[in-house]
XYZ file of C-alpha atoms in Angstrom:
428
model
C 116.379 131.932 18.391
C 118.139 128.677 17.545
C 116.835 127.787 14.071
C 120.342 126.975 12.854
C 120.459 124.105 15.361
C 116.926 122.759 14.962
C 117.383 119.403 16.713
C 119.171 121.112 19.578
C 116.370 123.641 19.834
C 114.100 120.649 20.451
C 116.137 119.725 23.523
C 116.001 123.214 24.987
C 112.284 123.539 24.341
C 111.217 120.034 25.370
C 113.805 118.442 27.663
C 114.810 121.243 30.022
C 112.835 121.641 33.240
C 112.904 125.424 33.294
C 113.061 128.384 30.963
C 116.261 130.453 31.240
C 116.744 131.321 34.895
C 119.593 133.852 34.984
C 118.501 137.311 33.945
C 121.941 138.819 33.342
C 122.976 138.741 29.694
C 125.871 136.387 28.927
C 129.053 137.842 27.521
C 129.391 137.483 23.764
C 132.816 135.997 24.516
C 131.423 133.309 26.844
C 133.156 130.013 26.093
C 132.913 127.952 29.269
C 130.424 127.447 32.092
C 131.322 125.560 35.289
C 128.332 123.965 37.045
C 128.369 123.165 40.782
C 125.547 121.333 42.590
C 125.466 122.199 46.291
C 123.525 120.395 49.001
C 124.324 121.206 52.631
C 127.841 122.185 51.543
C 129.843 124.046 54.211
C 132.930 124.028 51.942
C 131.289 125.767 48.981
C 133.153 129.051 49.396
C 136.501 127.238 49.299
C 135.555 125.767 45.909
C 134.513 129.168 44.635
C 137.774 130.654 45.886
C 139.758 127.995 44.027
C 137.975 128.864 40.798
C 138.373 132.601 41.376
C 142.148 132.136 41.654
C 142.376 130.406 38.282
C 144.122 132.062 35.376
C 141.541 132.901 32.730
C 141.508 131.530 29.186
C 140.935 133.801 26.189
C 137.195 133.233 26.438
C 135.028 134.453 29.300
C 133.855 132.026 31.983
C 130.766 131.700 34.150
C 130.201 129.595 37.270
C 126.658 128.451 38.087
C 125.979 127.102 41.591
C 122.731 125.194 42.161
C 121.896 125.055 45.878
C 119.138 122.498 46.355
C 117.249 120.385 48.841
C 114.260 118.061 48.920
C 110.756 118.669 50.191
C 111.475 115.908 52.707
C 114.803 117.202 53.979
C 115.151 118.086 57.635
C 114.765 121.642 58.946
C 118.473 121.567 59.845
C 119.454 120.812 56.239
C 117.204 123.541 54.920
C 118.568 126.027 57.435
C 122.117 125.068 56.427
C 121.295 125.576 52.755
C 119.745 128.966 53.506
C 122.840 130.066 55.399
C 125.138 128.822 52.622
C 122.970 130.610 50.056
C 123.336 133.939 51.858
C 127.080 133.448 52.315
C 127.565 132.570 48.642
C 125.388 135.453 47.495
C 127.510 137.905 49.477
C 130.771 136.310 48.282
C 129.718 136.361 44.626
C 128.726 140.027 44.793
C 132.270 140.846 45.909
C 134.216 138.501 43.638
C 132.466 138.383 40.262
C 134.554 139.961 37.531
C 133.689 141.004 33.980
C 135.381 137.894 32.562
C 134.582 135.484 35.412
C 131.015 135.752 36.617
C 129.376 133.760 39.408
C 125.651 132.975 39.434
C 123.582 131.414 42.209
C 120.386 129.382 41.778
C 118.439 128.200 44.824
C 115.988 125.298 44.626
C 114.485 124.336 47.986
C 111.759 121.707 48.265
C 112.483 119.779 45.075
C 110.304 116.655 44.651
C 111.719 113.924 46.888
C 111.363 111.354 44.095
C 113.954 113.091 41.918
C 115.855 115.490 44.200
C 119.576 114.773 44.269
C 122.888 115.453 42.607
C 121.763 114.357 39.138
C 118.806 116.738 39.107
C 120.925 119.598 40.462
C 123.565 119.018 37.788
C 120.860 118.911 35.129
C 119.343 122.222 36.251
C 122.765 123.895 36.122
C 123.927 122.278 32.886
C 120.660 123.072 31.123
C 121.031 126.676 32.217
C 124.585 126.664 30.854
C 123.165 125.479 27.521
C 120.647 128.290 27.413
C 123.407 130.827 27.963
C 125.869 129.396 25.454
C 123.195 128.966 22.789
C 121.907 132.492 23.359
C 125.211 133.875 22.103
C 125.469 131.284 19.304
C 128.251 129.151 20.804
C 127.115 125.501 20.560
C 130.713 124.315 20.893
C 131.130 126.042 24.248
C 132.268 123.950 27.199
C 130.142 122.887 30.157
C 132.328 121.646 33.003
C 131.145 119.743 36.076
C 132.650 120.624 39.432
C 131.697 119.821 43.030
C 131.013 122.113 45.965
C 133.732 120.460 48.055
C 136.375 120.233 45.315
C 139.337 122.415 44.470
C 141.564 122.668 41.429
C 144.928 123.775 40.139
C 145.226 127.407 39.109
C 145.528 126.428 35.429
C 142.205 124.511 35.425
C 140.149 126.956 33.350
C 142.942 127.684 30.884
C 143.943 124.086 30.365
C 140.413 122.770 29.944
C 139.728 125.290 27.194
C 143.133 124.521 25.657
C 142.328 120.814 25.738
C 139.163 121.231 23.685
C 140.987 123.601 21.323
C 143.656 120.935 20.839
C 141.022 118.225 20.317
C 138.351 119.951 18.196
C 136.588 116.638 17.486
C 136.265 115.752 21.167
C 132.670 115.797 22.374
C 133.466 115.294 26.047
C 136.366 114.523 28.333
C 137.362 113.331 31.760
C 139.783 115.476 33.749
C 142.714 114.233 35.791
C 142.012 114.167 39.533
C 143.788 113.394 42.789
C 142.182 113.222 46.215
C 144.370 114.781 48.924
C 146.067 112.060 50.973
C 147.394 114.344 53.703
C 146.535 117.767 55.073
C 144.918 119.648 57.939
C 141.274 119.807 56.819
C 140.383 116.295 57.998
C 141.586 113.791 60.609
C 144.503 111.607 59.530
C 142.268 108.540 59.326
C 140.183 110.194 56.580
C 143.271 110.735 54.456
C 144.307 107.160 55.143
C 140.854 105.928 54.112
C 140.797 107.706 50.748
C 144.004 105.978 49.601
C 142.534 102.476 49.143
C 139.373 103.872 47.579
C 141.150 105.993 44.978
C 143.452 103.049 44.327
C 140.333 100.944 43.697
C 139.011 103.524 41.199
C 142.257 103.562 39.249
C 142.746 99.790 39.457
C 139.267 99.201 38.039
C 139.919 101.433 35.021
C 143.349 99.948 34.300
C 142.041 96.407 34.705
C 139.458 97.174 32.016
C 142.135 98.620 29.769
C 144.180 95.461 30.210
C 141.260 93.439 28.799
C 141.219 95.495 25.607
C 137.927 97.190 26.441
C 137.880 100.452 24.438
C 135.742 102.619 26.739
C 137.577 102.460 30.076
C 137.563 106.043 31.357
C 137.254 107.604 34.780
C 133.745 108.839 35.597
C 134.118 111.285 38.489
C 131.383 113.906 38.723
C 133.704 116.763 39.613
C 136.105 115.884 36.810
C 134.272 115.877 33.500
C 133.311 118.314 30.761
C 131.224 118.291 27.587
C 130.519 120.517 24.617
C 127.162 122.299 24.738
C 125.975 120.857 21.411
C 126.942 117.286 22.290
C 125.265 117.610 25.691
C 121.965 118.397 24.048
C 122.283 115.841 21.283
C 122.767 113.080 23.881
C 119.755 114.079 25.938
C 121.442 116.080 28.679
C 122.185 115.060 32.252
C 120.140 112.358 33.960
C 118.373 112.824 37.300
C 119.955 109.942 39.207
C 120.568 110.455 42.903
C 123.987 108.759 42.611
C 126.097 107.403 39.784
C 124.848 110.164 37.498
C 128.422 110.757 36.349
C 128.930 107.119 35.273
C 125.730 107.060 33.240
C 126.408 110.485 31.748
C 129.985 109.844 30.630
C 129.155 106.476 29.092
C 126.646 108.078 26.747
C 129.666 109.693 25.087
C 132.434 107.089 25.186
C 130.910 104.806 22.506
C 130.550 107.769 20.138
C 134.323 108.068 19.726
C 136.453 111.160 20.253
C 136.117 110.975 24.022
C 139.314 112.366 25.505
C 141.266 112.834 28.736
C 142.433 116.247 29.940
C 145.660 115.496 31.801
C 147.269 118.945 31.851
C 145.474 120.153 34.972
C 144.129 118.619 38.176
C 140.886 118.476 40.104
C 141.202 117.879 43.857
C 137.997 116.192 45.087
C 137.240 116.021 48.786
C 138.061 112.824 50.695
C 135.371 113.475 53.318
C 133.051 110.683 54.476
C 129.341 110.997 53.731
C 126.090 109.127 54.252
C 124.094 111.161 51.730
C 124.409 108.834 48.725
C 124.123 105.027 48.459
C 127.548 104.671 46.865
C 130.508 106.744 45.744
C 133.506 108.338 47.413
C 131.839 109.673 50.551
C 130.024 106.429 51.231
C 133.155 104.337 50.632
C 135.296 106.480 52.949
C 132.648 106.263 55.642
C 132.546 102.455 55.372
C 136.342 102.198 55.461
C 136.403 104.314 58.629
C 133.708 102.178 60.228
C 135.217 98.831 59.275
C 138.795 99.815 60.109
C 140.000 96.907 58.015
C 141.289 95.987 54.567
C 139.435 97.442 51.569
C 138.443 94.811 49.017
C 138.177 95.224 45.264
C 137.350 93.100 42.231
C 139.324 89.916 41.684
C 141.831 90.316 38.868
C 140.846 86.944 37.405
C 137.506 88.450 36.347
C 139.376 90.779 34.006
C 141.634 88.039 32.664
C 138.456 86.140 31.795
C 137.074 89.187 29.989
C 140.353 89.570 28.139
C 139.924 86.074 26.696
C 136.611 87.188 25.190
C 137.709 90.609 23.972
C 140.831 89.253 22.270
C 138.568 87.361 19.862
C 135.956 90.064 19.304
C 136.704 90.751 15.637
C 137.031 87.024 14.896
C 133.373 86.614 15.845
C 132.547 88.460 12.627
C 133.829 85.474 10.625
C 132.184 82.813 12.804
C 129.265 80.706 11.713
C 126.583 80.058 14.318
C 128.154 76.684 15.174
C 131.621 78.223 15.397
C 130.272 80.915 17.714
C 128.926 78.213 20.023
C 132.344 76.538 19.973
C 134.086 79.832 20.696
C 131.973 80.446 23.796
C 132.518 76.842 24.907
C 136.271 77.531 24.908
C 135.941 80.517 27.250
C 136.306 80.418 31.054
C 133.347 79.057 32.988
C 132.381 82.488 34.293
C 131.722 83.669 30.737
C 130.111 80.398 29.669
C 127.475 81.016 32.307
C 127.193 84.787 31.918
C 126.986 85.230 28.146
C 123.952 83.028 27.353
C 121.975 84.873 30.022
C 122.673 88.101 28.080
C 121.409 86.612 24.761
C 124.987 86.690 23.532
C 124.465 84.376 20.555
C 121.398 86.167 19.223
C 122.994 89.566 19.750
C 126.216 88.635 17.939
C 124.301 87.212 14.988
C 122.157 90.342 14.817
C 125.252 92.568 14.823
C 126.853 90.389 12.115
C 123.779 90.774 9.900
C 123.969 94.538 10.181
C 127.691 95.116 9.661
C 129.885 94.687 6.599
C 133.372 94.616 8.097
C 135.296 93.517 11.165
C 135.837 97.124 12.148
C 132.136 97.921 11.945
C 131.313 94.730 13.867
C 133.762 95.618 16.610
C 132.323 99.117 17.018
C 128.771 97.852 17.228
C 129.721 94.960 19.504
C 131.178 97.320 22.125
C 128.161 99.585 21.944
C 126.283 96.525 23.177
C 128.960 95.031 25.469
C 129.519 98.448 26.993
C 130.703 99.721 30.373
C 127.402 98.724 31.982
C 127.772 95.163 30.684
C 131.393 95.018 31.879
C 130.300 96.022 35.372
C 127.433 93.538 35.254
C 129.870 90.732 34.387
C 132.387 91.761 37.050
C 129.640 91.687 39.671
C 128.409 88.306 38.372
C 131.926 86.890 38.534
C 132.388 88.318 42.039
C 129.163 86.742 43.280
C 129.610 83.317 41.657
C 133.292 82.667 40.918
C 135.932 85.086 42.164
C 135.412 86.776 45.552
C 136.794 90.250 46.044
C 140.389 90.499 47.264
C 142.370 93.131 49.186
C 142.929 96.158 46.966
C 146.694 96.089 47.558
C 146.952 92.509 46.291
C 144.986 93.007 43.083
C 146.510 96.429 42.350
C 150.033 95.063 42.758
C 149.237 91.975 40.648
C 147.851 94.092 37.816
C 150.948 96.289 37.792
C 153.161 93.210 37.704
C 151.146 91.767 34.815
C 151.147 94.962 32.744
C 154.295 96.848 33.779
C 156.656 94.112 34.938
C 158.678 94.240 38.137
C 157.472 93.660 41.660
C 155.318 95.853 43.877
C 154.618 95.794 47.596
C 150.933 94.941 48.056
C 151.001 96.390 51.583
C 152.241 99.835 50.552
C 148.997 101.304 49.265
C 150.360 104.838 49.083
C 153.180 103.789 46.737
C 150.781 101.747 44.633
C 148.471 104.742 44.305
C 151.365 106.952 43.227
C 152.274 104.380 40.573
C 148.725 104.330 39.209
C 148.548 108.114 39.253
C 151.746 108.233 37.243
C 150.264 105.851 34.683
C 147.129 107.981 34.410
C 149.130 111.183 33.973
C 151.052 109.581 31.105
C 147.991 107.962 29.530
C 147.594 107.809 25.758
C 144.481 105.657 26.058
C 141.912 106.321 23.369
C 144.213 108.579 21.359
């Protein structure tokens, strides 16, 4: 079936967990598939309604929902999933259209060892691959959405337009904003999401300030990938949390990662205990603590900046000069880098590259987003304790934008960071 894409055929035959699951034939004009994992999701129909209200692009679109639970989940959770399944099945029968089709997959009793959002996304995204490849569209788009998220009415159109405008882009993040007021949740939930979203945006902009080239948002409901690239990079992982971070950062070092800023995803601000970290967990902790939310100390990023500013110069360093360079760095890096075999790694990269540009590219494939986070956590634990998010967010804006900002007005700070993200030219 897929002999033209032999290596991709290997993924579909060897790396997917299931043969094609949806019996209905895909439209020959299918160009985009939206995948939604759903676990005990009472808001699922609202997400489906948001997608059904979207203006359609020139290509046809499908939405695949993967309702799932674990073999060890409680009877209440399983009963909730069964009820949601029946509701969604009835809704889809009434609202599927020739050019926007909804499909429902139901996976109860998944192995407890691997059951979770990563596995559910993988099941849905693999199925999307089967359908796009069946009609010979390896450049089709697979978009990730969440069962408690909503979107602007131009979401489908603008995401397709984005990939049309950036034909070399393998994957992208999509602009998002959590609601910070409304009637769906108590006021304290909306108040709690403000410092957390501010933390997310501060962390990305702090990385960009250092000169790190792969600082992109990694929000599970706000990312998309081409079908071919998805397969070539081994598909979605099966992590129970953080699957989005690990997935996106398989693509950022490849180049041509982009940001779709012409539409908006609206993730839920609701608290949750279901995952060990992430938005729901953070909101729940903020509500419980009823105090100031703390984020990474800005000095950690200034220290990183001192390293990244000299990255290309390392290419010209002898081994002795490299030792001297590290000795001139802040103490946090002088302790961190040797523990990561920094000297040996730099010398290895130098031996295998012929130019500064090539060295820089290979260096950041090693000192990647995972290594940045590892350093920031090391610096937090040993040198620079976390500080109130308002203080560090305001200080970063002052350092990069000039002017003064009120560290107590978190809502205004968030609006400022959102504005910066909407105007971003990062990576272009």
